[in-house]
PDB file of C-alpha atoms in Angstrom:
ATOM      1  CA  MET A  11      -1.792   7.287  44.453  1.00 50.00           C
ATOM      2  CA  PRO A  12      -5.618   7.224  43.716  1.00 52.00           C
ATOM      3  CA  ILE A  13      -6.657   7.919  40.237  1.00 50.00           C
ATOM      4  CA  SER A  14      -8.934  10.978  39.703  1.00 52.00           C
ATOM      5  CA  LYS A  15     -12.286  10.446  37.979  1.00 47.00           C
ATOM      6  CA  GLN A  16     -11.127  13.120  35.390  1.00 51.00           C
ATOM      7  CA  ALA A  17      -7.885  11.118  34.532  1.00 46.00           C
ATOM      8  CA  MET A  18      -9.943   7.819  34.103  1.00 44.00           C
ATOM      9  CA  LEU A  19     -12.432   9.487  31.779  1.00 44.00           C
ATOM     10  CA  ALA A  20      -9.570  11.041  29.824  1.00 46.00           C
ATOM     11  CA  GLY A  21      -7.923   7.781  29.408  1.00 46.00           C
ATOM     12  CA  ALA A  22     -11.063   6.107  28.328  1.00 45.00           C
ATOM     13  CA  ALA A  23     -11.584   8.754  25.730  1.00 46.00           C
ATOM     14  CA  THR A  24      -8.150   8.264  24.429  1.00 44.00           C
ATOM     15  CA  VAL A  25      -8.702   4.506  24.041  1.00 42.00           C
ATOM     16  CA  ALA A  26     -11.910   5.130  22.222  1.00 43.00           C
ATOM     17  CA  GLY A  27     -10.361   7.648  19.923  1.00 45.00           C
ATOM     18  CA  ILE A  28      -7.610   5.152  19.002  1.00 41.00           C
ATOM     19  CA  PHE A  29     -10.121   2.396  18.122  1.00 37.00           C
ATOM     20  CA  SER A  30     -12.156   4.804  16.204  1.00 36.00           C
ATOM     21  CA  PHE A  31      -9.114   6.148  14.115  1.00 37.00           C
ATOM     22  CA  ALA A  32      -8.001   2.611  13.285  1.00 40.00           C
ATOM     23  CA  ALA A  33     -11.359   1.674  11.490  1.00 38.00           C
ATOM     24  CA  PRO A  34     -12.189   4.098   8.866  1.00 45.00           C
ATOM     25  CA  ALA A  35     -15.913   4.000   7.822  1.00 44.00           C
ATOM     26  CA  GLU A  36     -15.499   3.892   3.990  1.00 57.00           C
ATOM     27  CA  ALA A  37     -12.028   2.720   3.070  1.00 60.00           C
ATOM     28  CA  ALA A  38     -11.315   2.747  -0.587  1.00 92.00           C
ATOM     29  CA  VAL A  39      -8.237   2.084  -2.718  1.00 97.00           C
ATOM     30  CA  ILE A  40      -9.059   2.981  -6.332  1.00 98.00           C
ATOM     31  CA  LEU A  41      -7.456   3.371  -9.896  1.00 98.00           C
ATOM     32  CA  CYS A  42      -6.487   6.887 -11.044  1.00 98.00           C
ATOM     33  CA  TYR A  43      -5.197   8.295 -14.340  1.00 98.00           C
ATOM     34  CA  VAL A  44      -2.040  10.183 -15.185  1.00 97.00           C
ATOM     35  CA  GLY A  45      -2.832  12.653 -17.871  1.00 92.00           C
ATOM     36  CA  GLY A  46      -5.678  12.603 -20.371  1.00 91.00           C
ATOM     37  CA  ASN A  47      -9.326  13.245 -19.737  1.00 93.00           C
ATOM     38  CA  ALA A  48     -10.305  10.086 -17.641  1.00 94.00           C
ATOM     39  CA  GLN A  49     -11.228  10.647 -14.051  1.00 96.00           C
ATOM     40  CA  PRO A  50     -10.257  10.647 -11.429  1.00 97.00           C
ATOM     41  CA  GLN A  51      -6.784  12.126 -12.043  1.00 98.00           C
ATOM     42  CA  CYS A  52      -3.910  11.160  -9.930  1.00 98.00           C
ATOM     43  CA  ALA A  53      -2.472  13.806  -7.462  1.00 97.00           C
ATOM     44  CA  ASN A  54       1.109  14.689  -7.347  1.00 96.00           C
ATOM     45  CA  THR A  55       3.886  12.327  -6.091  1.00 97.00           C
ATOM     46  CA  ASN A  56       6.869  13.445  -3.886  1.00 96.00           C
ATOM     47  CA  VAL A  57       9.519  10.733  -4.837  1.00 96.00           C
ATOM     48  CA  ASN A  58      10.624   8.987  -7.919  1.00 96.00           C
ATOM     49  CA  VAL A  59      11.908   5.283  -7.567  1.00 96.00           C
ATOM     50  CA  LEU A  60      15.401   5.003  -8.937  1.00 94.00           C
ATOM     51  CA  VAL A  61      17.243   1.805 -10.148  1.00 93.00           C
ATOM     52  CA  ASP A  62      20.837   1.067 -10.794  1.00 89.00           C
ATOM     53  CA  GLN A  63      21.063  -1.688 -13.536  1.00 90.00           C
ATOM     54  CA  GLN A  64      20.948  -4.867 -11.323  1.00 94.00           C
ATOM     55  CA  THR A  65      19.976  -8.156 -12.645  1.00 95.00           C
ATOM     56  CA  GLY A  66      18.422 -10.762 -10.353  1.00 96.00           C
ATOM     57  CA  ASP A  67      15.408 -11.557  -8.393  1.00 97.00           C
ATOM     58  CA  PRO A  68      14.768  -9.609  -6.240  1.00 96.00           C
ATOM     59  CA  VAL A  69      16.396  -6.446  -7.457  1.00 96.00           C
ATOM     60  CA  THR A  70      16.514  -3.402  -5.051  1.00 96.00           C
ATOM     61  CA  ALA A  71      15.945   0.278  -5.531  1.00 95.00           C
ATOM     62  CA  GLY A  72      15.982   3.696  -3.778  1.00 94.00           C
ATOM     63  CA  ASP A  73      14.477   7.013  -4.518  1.00 95.00           C
ATOM     64  CA  ASN A  74      15.368  10.588  -5.394  1.00 94.00           C
ATOM     65  CA  ASP A  75      15.076  11.867  -1.927  1.00 94.00           C
ATOM     66  CA  ALA A  76      18.002  11.201   0.399  1.00 90.00           C
ATOM     67  CA  THR A  77      16.025  12.093   3.497  1.00 92.00           C
ATOM     68  CA  THR A  78      13.405   9.256   3.172  1.00 92.00           C
ATOM     69  CA  ASN A  79      15.694   6.301   4.094  1.00 93.00           C
ATOM     70  CA  VAL A  80      13.129   4.147   2.316  1.00 96.00           C
ATOM     71  CA  ASN A  81      14.111   1.006   0.412  1.00 96.00           C
ATOM     72  CA  TYR A  82      12.265  -0.833  -2.360  1.00 97.00           C
ATOM     73  CA  THR A  83      12.434  -4.259  -4.080  1.00 98.00           C
ATOM     74  CA  PHE A  84      10.963  -5.712  -7.364  1.00 98.00           C
ATOM     75  CA  THR A  85      10.179  -9.507  -7.501  1.00 98.00           C
ATOM     76  CA  SER A  86       8.518 -11.766  -9.937  1.00 98.00           C
ATOM     77  CA  THR A  87       7.002 -15.183  -9.538  1.00 97.00           C
ATOM     78  CA  THR A  88       7.250 -15.938 -13.397  1.00 96.00           C
ATOM     79  CA  GLU A  89      10.739 -14.555 -14.364  1.00 96.00           C
ATOM     80  CA  ALA A  90      13.995 -16.282 -13.459  1.00 95.00           C
ATOM     81  CA  LEU A  91      15.588 -12.864 -13.570  1.00 96.00           C
ATOM     82  CA  LEU A  92      14.587  -9.243 -13.504  1.00 97.00           C
ATOM     83  CA  LYS A  93      16.661  -6.603 -15.264  1.00 95.00           C
ATOM     84  CA  GLN A  94      16.863  -2.905 -14.262  1.00 94.00           C
ATOM     85  CA  VAL A  95      17.518  -0.316 -17.005  1.00 88.00           C
ATOM     86  CA  ALA A  96      18.650   3.037 -15.299  1.00 75.00           C
ATOM     87  CA  SER A  97      18.012   5.160 -18.427  1.00 68.00           C
ATOM     88  CA  GLY A  98      16.288   7.974 -16.694  1.00 66.00           C
ATOM     89  CA  GLN A  99      13.052   6.126 -17.011  1.00 72.00           C
ATOM     90  CA  ALA A 100      13.728   3.544 -14.242  1.00 83.00           C
ATOM     91  CA  ASP A 101      12.620   0.526 -16.279  1.00 93.00           C
ATOM     92  CA  VAL A 102      12.274  -2.995 -14.615  1.00 97.00           C
ATOM     93  CA  ALA A 103      11.977  -5.625 -17.388  1.00 96.00           C
ATOM     94  CA  SER A 104      12.303  -9.402 -17.730  1.00 95.00           C
ATOM     95  CA  GLY A 105      15.801 -10.709 -17.820  1.00 94.00           C
ATOM     96  CA  ASP A 106      14.660 -13.924 -19.454  1.00 93.00           C
ATOM     97  CA  ALA A 107      15.131 -14.857 -23.009  1.00 89.00           C
ATOM     98  CA  ASP A 108      11.623 -13.912 -24.230  1.00 89.00           C
ATOM     99  CA  GLY A 109      11.853 -10.411 -22.672  1.00 91.00           C
ATOM    100  CA  ALA A 110       8.263 -10.416 -21.403  1.00 95.00           C
ATOM    101  CA  LEU A 111       7.083  -9.755 -18.017  1.00 96.00           C
ATOM    102  CA  GLN A 112       4.118 -11.901 -16.926  1.00 97.00           C
ATOM    103  CA  GLN A 113       4.078 -11.053 -13.158  1.00 98.00           C
ATOM    104  CA  ILE A 114       5.939  -8.309 -11.165  1.00 98.00           C
ATOM    105  CA  SER A 115       5.555  -7.061  -7.671  1.00 99.00           C
ATOM    106  CA  PHE A 116       6.722  -3.579  -6.404  1.00 98.00           C
ATOM    107  CA  ASN A 117       7.459  -3.562  -2.516  1.00 98.00           C
ATOM    108  CA  ILE A 118       8.095  -0.684  -0.090  1.00 98.00           C
ATOM    109  CA  LEU A 119      10.130  -2.277   2.596  1.00 96.00           C
ATOM    110  CA  ASN A 120      10.284   0.184   5.398  1.00 95.00           C
ATOM    111  CA  GLY A 121       7.488   2.806   4.577  1.00 96.00           C
ATOM    112  CA  ALA A 122       4.179   3.422   2.999  1.00 97.00           C
ATOM    113  CA  ALA A 123       2.676   5.570   0.381  1.00 98.00           C
ATOM    114  CA  SER A 124      -0.928   7.027  -0.281  1.00 98.00           C
ATOM    115  CA  LEU A 125      -0.361   6.965  -4.149  1.00 99.00           C
ATOM    116  CA  ILE A 126       1.732   4.790  -6.462  1.00 99.00           C
ATOM    117  CA  THR A 127       1.785   5.799 -10.069  1.00 98.00           C
ATOM    118  CA  PHE A 128       3.436   3.768 -12.903  1.00 98.00           C
ATOM    119  CA  ASN A 129       3.781   3.105 -16.639  1.00 97.00           C
ATOM    120  CA  LEU A 130       3.114  -0.285 -18.156  1.00 98.00           C
ATOM    121  CA  ILE A 131       5.352  -0.542 -21.260  1.00 96.00           C
ATOM    122  CA  PRO A 132       3.967  -2.752 -24.077  1.00 95.00           C
ATOM    123  CA  LEU A 133       5.920  -5.448 -25.662  1.00 94.00           C
ATOM    124  CA  GLY A 134       5.764  -4.070 -29.114  1.00 81.00           C
ATOM    125  CA  PRO A 135       5.944  -5.910 -32.616  1.00 81.00           C
ATOM    126  CA  GLN A 136       9.206  -7.718 -31.911  1.00 80.00           C
ATOM    127  CA  ALA A 137       7.602  -9.824 -29.129  1.00 85.00           C
ATOM    128  CA  THR A 138       7.098 -13.620 -29.307  1.00 87.00           C
ATOM    129  CA  ILE A 139       4.080 -13.473 -27.046  1.00 92.00           C
ATOM    130  CA  ASP A 140       0.976 -11.216 -27.129  1.00 93.00           C
ATOM    131  CA  ASP A 141       0.777  -7.784 -25.627  1.00 95.00           C
ATOM    132  CA  ALA A 142      -1.501  -7.694 -22.740  1.00 97.00           C
ATOM    133  CA  THR A 143      -4.734  -5.661 -22.925  1.00 97.00           C
ATOM    134  CA  SER A 144      -5.549  -5.950 -19.113  1.00 98.00           C
ATOM    135  CA  VAL A 145      -3.986  -6.661 -15.931  1.00 98.00           C
ATOM    136  CA  THR A 146      -5.051  -7.128 -12.393  1.00 98.00           C
ATOM    137  CA  VAL A 147      -3.321  -5.147  -9.669  1.00 98.00           C
ATOM    138  CA  SER A 148      -3.280  -6.841  -6.238  1.00 98.00           C
ATOM    139  CA  ILE A 149      -2.900  -4.671  -3.102  1.00 97.00           C
ATOM    140  CA  ALA A 150      -2.372  -6.107   0.374  1.00 91.00           C
ATOM    141  CA  GLY A 151      -5.504  -5.866   2.445  1.00 90.00           C
ATOM    142  CA  GLN A 152      -7.648  -4.491  -0.449  1.00 95.00           C
ATOM    143  CA  ASP A 153      -9.812  -5.569  -3.336  1.00 95.00           C
ATOM    144  CA  PRO A 154      -7.887  -6.022  -6.427  1.00 97.00           C
ATOM    145  CA  VAL A 155      -7.992  -3.437  -9.185  1.00 98.00           C
ATOM    146  CA  VAL A 156      -8.432  -4.402 -12.939  1.00 98.00           C
ATOM    147  CA  ILE A 157      -6.783  -2.045 -15.561  1.00 98.00           C
ATOM    148  CA  SER A 158      -8.409  -2.636 -19.023  1.00 97.00           C
ATOM    149  CA  GLY A 159      -7.645  -1.203 -22.441  1.00 96.00           C
ATOM    150  CA  LEU A 160      -3.791  -1.301 -22.263  1.00 96.00           C
ATOM    151  CA  ALA A 161      -2.372   0.269 -25.522  1.00 93.00           C
ATOM    152  CA  PRO A 162      -0.214  -2.032 -27.561  1.00 90.00           C
ATOM    153  CA  ASN A 163       2.152   0.919 -28.271  1.00 86.00           C
ATOM    154  CA  GLY A 164       3.216   3.930 -26.594  1.00 84.00           C
ATOM    155  CA  GLN A 165       2.531   4.472 -22.846  1.00 89.00           C
ATOM    156  CA  ASN A 166       0.233   3.235 -20.221  1.00 97.00           C
ATOM    157  CA  PHE A 167       0.202   5.609 -17.308  1.00 97.00           C
ATOM    158  CA  TYR A 168      -1.988   4.782 -14.325  1.00 98.00           C
ATOM    159  CA  GLY A 169      -1.991   5.014 -10.463  1.00 99.00           C
ATOM    160  CA  ILE A 170      -3.379   3.233  -7.430  1.00 99.00           C
ATOM    161  CA  VAL A 171      -4.578   5.835  -4.629  1.00 98.00           C
ATOM    162  CA  ALA A 172      -5.820   5.346  -1.119  1.00 98.00           C
ATOM    163  CA  THR A 173      -8.712   7.613  -0.615  1.00 96.00           C
ATOM    164  CA  ALA A 174      -9.554   7.046   3.075  1.00 94.00           C
ATOM    165  CA  GLY A 175      -6.197   6.946   4.909  1.00 93.00           C
ATOM    166  CA  GLU A 176      -5.047   3.505   3.905  1.00 95.00           C
ATOM    167  CA  GLN A 177      -1.338   2.951   3.553  1.00 96.00           C
ATOM    168  CA  LEU A 178       0.003   1.260   0.507  1.00 98.00           C
ATOM    169  CA  THR A 179       3.162  -0.900   0.878  1.00 97.00           C
ATOM    170  CA  GLY A 180       3.260  -2.481  -2.576  1.00 97.00           C
ATOM    171  CA  LEU A 181       1.610  -3.556  -5.588  1.00 98.00           C
ATOM    172  CA  SER A 182       1.512  -6.898  -7.606  1.00 99.00           C
ATOM    173  CA  PHE A 183       0.772  -6.914 -11.353  1.00 99.00           C
ATOM    174  CA  GLY A 184      -0.439 -10.391 -12.798  1.00 98.00           C
ATOM    175  CA  ASN A 185      -3.318 -12.225 -14.524  1.00 98.00           C
ATOM    176  CA  PHE A 186      -2.506 -10.381 -17.684  1.00 98.00           C
ATOM    177  CA  SER A 187      -5.176 -10.882 -20.392  1.00 97.00           C
ATOM    178  CA  PRO A 188      -5.287 -12.574 -22.836  1.00 96.00           C
ATOM    179  CA  ALA A 189      -3.932 -15.669 -21.205  1.00 96.00           C
ATOM    180  CA  GLY A 190      -0.182 -16.068 -21.842  1.00 94.00           C
ATOM    181  CA  SER A 191       0.357 -12.368 -22.659  1.00 96.00           C
ATOM    182  CA  GLY A 192       2.556  -9.773 -20.837  1.00 97.00           C
ATOM    183  CA  ILE A 193       4.287  -6.501 -20.926  1.00 97.00           C
ATOM    184  CA  GLN A 194       7.831  -5.364 -21.599  1.00 95.00           C
ATOM    185  CA  ALA A 195       8.570  -3.357 -18.347  1.00 96.00           C
ATOM    186  CA  LEU A 196       7.282  -1.671 -15.307  1.00 97.00           C
ATOM    187  CA  ASN A 197       8.409   1.932 -15.710  1.00 96.00           C
ATOM    188  CA  GLN A 198       8.633   5.245 -13.931  1.00 96.00           C
ATOM    189  CA  VAL A 199       7.203   4.138 -10.462  1.00 97.00           C
ATOM    190  CA  ARG A 200       6.464   7.225  -8.464  1.00 98.00           C
ATOM    191  CA  LEU A 201       5.058   7.602  -4.892  1.00 97.00           C
ATOM    192  CA  ASN A 202       3.485   9.851  -2.502  1.00 98.00           C
ATOM    193  CA  LEU A 203       5.223   8.610   0.609  1.00 97.00           C
ATOM    194  CA  VAL A 204       3.334   9.200   3.926  1.00 93.00           C
ATOM    195  CA  PRO A 205       4.980   9.909   7.233  1.00 83.00           C
ATOM    196  CA  ALA A 206       5.505   7.093   9.606  1.00 64.00           C
ATOM    197  CA  PRO A 207       2.902   7.043  12.637  1.00 57.00           C
ATOM    198  CA  ALA A 208       4.110   9.043  15.394  1.00 48.00           C
ATOM    199  CA  VAL A 209       5.106   7.309  18.663  1.00 47.00           C
ATOM    200  CA  PRO A 210       2.751   8.234  21.533  1.00 52.00           C
ATOM    201  CA  GLU A 211       4.272  10.507  24.169  1.00 53.00           C
ATOM    202  CA  PRO A 212       4.723   8.932  27.601  1.00 57.00           C
ATOM    203  CA  GLY A 213       1.718  10.798  28.922  1.00 58.00           C
ATOM    204  CA  THR A 214      -0.386   9.614  26.102  1.00 52.00           C
ATOM    205  CA  TRP A 215       0.536   6.016  26.972  1.00 43.00           C
ATOM    206  CA  ALA A 216      -0.249   6.702  30.711  1.00 55.00           C
ATOM    207  CA  LEU A 217      -3.717   7.909  29.639  1.00 54.00           C
ATOM    208  CA  MET A 218      -4.283   4.833  27.408  1.00 50.00           C
ATOM    209  CA  LEU A 219      -3.252   2.649  30.403  1.00 52.00           C
ATOM    210  CA  LEU A 220      -5.722   4.525  32.729  1.00 57.00           C
ATOM    211  CA  GLY A 221      -8.381   4.150  30.165  1.00 55.00           C
ATOM    212  CA  PHE A 222      -8.031   0.399  30.026  1.00 55.00           C
ATOM    213  CA  GLY A 223      -8.053   0.452  33.672  1.00 60.00           C
ATOM    214  CA  ALA A 224     -11.150   2.404  33.825  1.00 56.00           C
ATOM    215  CA  VAL A 225     -12.867   0.117  31.393  1.00 50.00           C
ATOM    216  CA  GLY A 226     -12.000  -2.918  33.350  1.00 60.00           C
ATOM    217  CA  THR A 227     -13.299  -1.462  36.691  1.00 61.00           C
ATOM    218  CA  ALA A 228     -16.494  -0.502  35.149  1.00 59.00           C
ATOM    219  CA  ILE A 229     -17.116  -3.961  33.802  1.00 62.00           C
ATOM    220  CA  ARG A 230     -16.319  -5.501  37.162  1.00 62.00           C
ATOM    221  CA  ARG A 231     -18.606  -3.256  39.038  1.00 65.00           C
ATOM    222  CA  SER A 232     -21.315  -3.978  36.457  1.00 61.00           C
ATOM    223  CA  ARG A 233     -20.927  -7.733  36.979  1.00 62.00           C
ATOM    224  CA  ARG A 234     -21.133  -7.392  40.842  1.00 62.00           C
ATOM    225  CA  ARG A 235     -24.212  -5.188  40.526  1.00 63.00           C
ATOM    226  CA  ASN A 236     -25.865  -7.844  38.273  1.00 58.00           C
ATOM    227  CA  ALA A 237     -24.856 -10.627  40.568  1.00 53.00           C
ATOM    228  CA  ASN A 238     -26.250  -8.863  43.613  1.00 57.00           C
ATOM    229  CA  THR A 239     -29.475  -8.136  41.763  1.00 55.00           C
ATOM    230  CA  LEU A 240     -29.817 -11.939  40.793  1.00 47.00           C
ATOM    231  CA  LEU A 241     -29.237 -12.821  44.534  1.00 49.00           C
ATOM    232  CA  GLN A 242     -31.916 -10.563  45.718  1.00 58.00           C
ATOM    233  CA  MET A 243     -34.337 -11.898  43.198  1.00 57.00           C
ATOM    234  CA  ALA A 244     -33.748 -15.384  44.319  1.00 57.00           C
TER     235      ALA A 244
END
């Protein structure tokens, strides 16, 4: 069946729209703050990550929304064991003898978030190593974020937020400063989960295929015209 010009144009427009959506002009993943006066403040989250007193590496976790069906893990490259403390604060700490975390990653296995907030618990006076005063947060596909001025007592609430539609699938905390320092626990991880991308309807797929066909046809015709022009000039 012949393809109408209108269908070809619609398909080409669909393809162009997909490519333009896939590449935001000004992507940015930045640090935000939970409470206090520092700006920007983190927005609200929609799920809390929950732990259940596992010891191991990795350790798994869920959340407080039974409808999400999203799973999480915590892993470490420096600790032989991680230890979860389900005390209402959802701590993940080192299970090693020194009780100090020097690297920890939080991973969203089958979902993504636009915001992840967390609390970095300091070691306190009983520690055998120094409390960290800064940490580097690594984010897949993005520039790392450095958090400075960690308090040696109390709480250190922060967040990482995607400001241009990026999807966060985890955070990795490491390169603590000063060298050899660490924290006691990663605590109260909360997220703003984002919906999974919608699967295109069959009609949309058809328009996409028509669009690719239209683009290919236009390229072939352009090449033929150029070839004919060169022959005539010769």
